[in-house]
CSV table of C-alpha atoms in Angstrom, one decimal:
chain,number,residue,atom,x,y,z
A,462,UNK,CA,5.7,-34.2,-30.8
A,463,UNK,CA,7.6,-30.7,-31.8
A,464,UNK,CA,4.2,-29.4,-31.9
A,465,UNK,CA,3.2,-30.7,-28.4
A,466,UNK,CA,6.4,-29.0,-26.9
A,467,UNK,CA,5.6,-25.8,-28.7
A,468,UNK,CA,2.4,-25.8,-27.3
A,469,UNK,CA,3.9,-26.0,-23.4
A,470,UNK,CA,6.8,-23.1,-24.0
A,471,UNK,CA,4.0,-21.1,-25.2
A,472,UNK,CA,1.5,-21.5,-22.3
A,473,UNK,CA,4.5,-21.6,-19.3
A,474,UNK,CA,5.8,-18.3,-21.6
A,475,UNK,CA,2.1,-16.8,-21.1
A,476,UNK,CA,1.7,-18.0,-17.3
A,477,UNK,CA,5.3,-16.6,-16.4
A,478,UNK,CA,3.9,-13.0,-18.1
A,479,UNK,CA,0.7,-12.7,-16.1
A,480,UNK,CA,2.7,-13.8,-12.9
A,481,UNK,CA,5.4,-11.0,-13.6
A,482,UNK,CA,2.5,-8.6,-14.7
A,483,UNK,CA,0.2,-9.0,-11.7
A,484,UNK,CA,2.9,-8.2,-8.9
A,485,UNK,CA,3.0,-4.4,-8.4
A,486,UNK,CA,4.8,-3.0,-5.6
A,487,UNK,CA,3.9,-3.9,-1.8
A,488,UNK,CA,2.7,-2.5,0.6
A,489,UNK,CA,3.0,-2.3,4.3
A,490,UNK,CA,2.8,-0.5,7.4
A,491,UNK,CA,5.5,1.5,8.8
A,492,UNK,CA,4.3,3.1,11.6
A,493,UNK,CA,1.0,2.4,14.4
A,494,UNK,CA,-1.9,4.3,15.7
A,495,UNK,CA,-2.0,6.5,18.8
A,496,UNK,CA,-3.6,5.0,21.7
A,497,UNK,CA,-7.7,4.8,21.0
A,498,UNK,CA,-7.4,5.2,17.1
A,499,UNK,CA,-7.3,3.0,14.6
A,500,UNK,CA,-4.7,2.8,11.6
A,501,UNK,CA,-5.4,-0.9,10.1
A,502,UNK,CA,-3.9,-1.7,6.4
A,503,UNK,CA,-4.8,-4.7,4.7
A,504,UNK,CA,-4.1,-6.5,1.3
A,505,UNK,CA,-7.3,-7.5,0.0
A,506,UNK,CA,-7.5,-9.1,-3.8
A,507,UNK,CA,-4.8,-7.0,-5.4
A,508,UNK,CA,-6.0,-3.8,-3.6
A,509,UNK,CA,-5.6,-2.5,-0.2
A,510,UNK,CA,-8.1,-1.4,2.5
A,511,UNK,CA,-7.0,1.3,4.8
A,512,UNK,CA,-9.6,2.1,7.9
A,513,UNK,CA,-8.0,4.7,9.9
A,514,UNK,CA,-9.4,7.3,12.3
A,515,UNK,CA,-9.9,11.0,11.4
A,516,UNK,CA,-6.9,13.0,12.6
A,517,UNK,CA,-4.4,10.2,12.4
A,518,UNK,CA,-1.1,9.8,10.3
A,519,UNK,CA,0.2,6.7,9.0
A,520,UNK,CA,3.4,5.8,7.5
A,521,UNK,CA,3.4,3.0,4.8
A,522,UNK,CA,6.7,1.5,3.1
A,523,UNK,CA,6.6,0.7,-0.5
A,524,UNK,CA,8.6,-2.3,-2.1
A,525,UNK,CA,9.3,-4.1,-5.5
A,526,UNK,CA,12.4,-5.7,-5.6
A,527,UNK,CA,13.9,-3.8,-3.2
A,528,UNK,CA,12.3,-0.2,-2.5
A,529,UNK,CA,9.8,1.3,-5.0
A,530,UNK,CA,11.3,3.7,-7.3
A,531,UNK,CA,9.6,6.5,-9.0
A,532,UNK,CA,6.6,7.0,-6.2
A,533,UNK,CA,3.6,9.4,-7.1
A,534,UNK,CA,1.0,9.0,-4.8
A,535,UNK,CA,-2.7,10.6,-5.9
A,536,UNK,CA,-6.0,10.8,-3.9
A,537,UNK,CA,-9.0,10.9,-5.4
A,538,UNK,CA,-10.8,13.6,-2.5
A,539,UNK,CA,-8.0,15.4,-0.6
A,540,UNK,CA,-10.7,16.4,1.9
A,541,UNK,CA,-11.4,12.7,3.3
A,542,UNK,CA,-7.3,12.0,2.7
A,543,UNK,CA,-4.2,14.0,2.5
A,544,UNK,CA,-1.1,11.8,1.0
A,545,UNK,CA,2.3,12.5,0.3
A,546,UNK,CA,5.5,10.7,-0.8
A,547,UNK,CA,8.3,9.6,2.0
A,548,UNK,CA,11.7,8.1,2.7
A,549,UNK,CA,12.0,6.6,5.8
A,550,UNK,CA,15.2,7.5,7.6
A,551,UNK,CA,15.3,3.3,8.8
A,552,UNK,CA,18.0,1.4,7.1
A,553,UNK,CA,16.4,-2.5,6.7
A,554,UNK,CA,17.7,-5.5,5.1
A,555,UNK,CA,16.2,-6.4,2.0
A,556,UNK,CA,14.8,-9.6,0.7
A,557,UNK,CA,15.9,-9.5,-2.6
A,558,UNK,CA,19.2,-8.0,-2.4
A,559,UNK,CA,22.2,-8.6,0.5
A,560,UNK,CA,22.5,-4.7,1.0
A,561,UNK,CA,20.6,-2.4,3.7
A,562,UNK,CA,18.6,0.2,1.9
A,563,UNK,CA,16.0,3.2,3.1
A,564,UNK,CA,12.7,2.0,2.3
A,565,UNK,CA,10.0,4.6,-0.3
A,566,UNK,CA,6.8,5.0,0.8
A,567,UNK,CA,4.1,7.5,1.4
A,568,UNK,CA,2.0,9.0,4.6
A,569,UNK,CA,-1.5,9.6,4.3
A,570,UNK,CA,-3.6,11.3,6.8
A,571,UNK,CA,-7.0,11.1,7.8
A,572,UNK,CA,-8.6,14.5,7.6
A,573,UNK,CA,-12.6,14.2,7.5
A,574,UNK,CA,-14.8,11.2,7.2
A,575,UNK,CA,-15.5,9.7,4.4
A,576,UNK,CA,-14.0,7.3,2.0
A,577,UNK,CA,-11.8,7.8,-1.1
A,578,UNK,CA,-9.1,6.1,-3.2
A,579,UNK,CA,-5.3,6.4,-3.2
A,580,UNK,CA,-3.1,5.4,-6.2
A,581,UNK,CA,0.1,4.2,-5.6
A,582,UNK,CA,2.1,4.3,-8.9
A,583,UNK,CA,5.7,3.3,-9.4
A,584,UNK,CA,7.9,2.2,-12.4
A,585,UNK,CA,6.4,-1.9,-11.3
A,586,UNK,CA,2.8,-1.2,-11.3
A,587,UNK,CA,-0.2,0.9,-9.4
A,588,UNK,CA,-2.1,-0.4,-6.3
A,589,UNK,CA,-5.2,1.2,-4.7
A,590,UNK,CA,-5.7,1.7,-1.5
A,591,UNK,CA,-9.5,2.5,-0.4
A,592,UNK,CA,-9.3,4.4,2.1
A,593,UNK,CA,-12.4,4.8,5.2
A,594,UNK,CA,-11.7,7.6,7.6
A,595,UNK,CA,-13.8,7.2,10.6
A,596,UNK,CA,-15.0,9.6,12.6
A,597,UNK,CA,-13.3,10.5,16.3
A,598,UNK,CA,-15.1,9.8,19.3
A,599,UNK,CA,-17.1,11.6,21.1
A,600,UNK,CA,-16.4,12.3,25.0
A,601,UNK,CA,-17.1,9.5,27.1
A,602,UNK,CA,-18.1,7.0,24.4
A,603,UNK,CA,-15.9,4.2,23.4
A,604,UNK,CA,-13.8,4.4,20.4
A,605,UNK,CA,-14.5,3.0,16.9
A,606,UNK,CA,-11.8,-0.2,15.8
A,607,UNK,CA,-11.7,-1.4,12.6
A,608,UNK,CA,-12.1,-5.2,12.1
């Protein structure tokens, strides 16, 4: 029997790890598109997916806990994607805690077509965005929206 209940603390210890392990910081969006442009982020099997059109800025809040801490934000081709770390200057009630806090976050920009990788790291774990930049429209032709 002691054996038995050994063997269940062990395996609900090694579940709780790989549940605490896997989390990583969330993501979300902070700001929209301009009209006729697309800026679309989605959570996709521990990754993210970012389509957004060439020219366009968007703003995407960081949380873990409360907000991230520690940010570094990386691109893999700063031609296709610019990034850079952010505060937001929006006070918003947290989940996890009872006090209003500034959320982290970062802004990356589409500059040229293409499609590249961001890195999200913070002191609770790295995400990936993948990042498509689409192209702008041409004149009198109807604009290209993600999904």
């Amino acid at each position: 029997m002691n054996r038995l209940l050994g063997f269940m603390w062990a395996v609900i210890a090694i579940a709780l790890l790989f549940w605490a392990s896997g989390c990583g910081p969330l993501l979300y969006s902070q700001s929209a598109p301009p009209p006729g442009r697309t800026a679309a982020l989605d959570e996709n099997d521990g990754h993210y997916d970012l389509d957004i059109s060439q020219g366009v800025a968007i703003a995407i809040a960081c949380e873990h806990d409360g907000p991230c801490k520690d940010v570094v934000v990386t691109t893999e081709n700063e031609a296709i994607a610019d990034v850079k770390g952010a505060s937001f200057s929006k006070l918003e009630k947290s989940a996890y805690t009872m006090y209003a806090s500034t959320p982290a976050g970062i802004v990356i920009v589409g500059k040229s077509p293409g499609k590249t990788r961001v890195k999200v790291k913070t002191n609770d774990g790295t995400k990936t965005v993948n990042v498509h930049v689409l192209a702008p429209p041409l004149a009198g032709e109807p604009s290209k929206i993600a999904r």
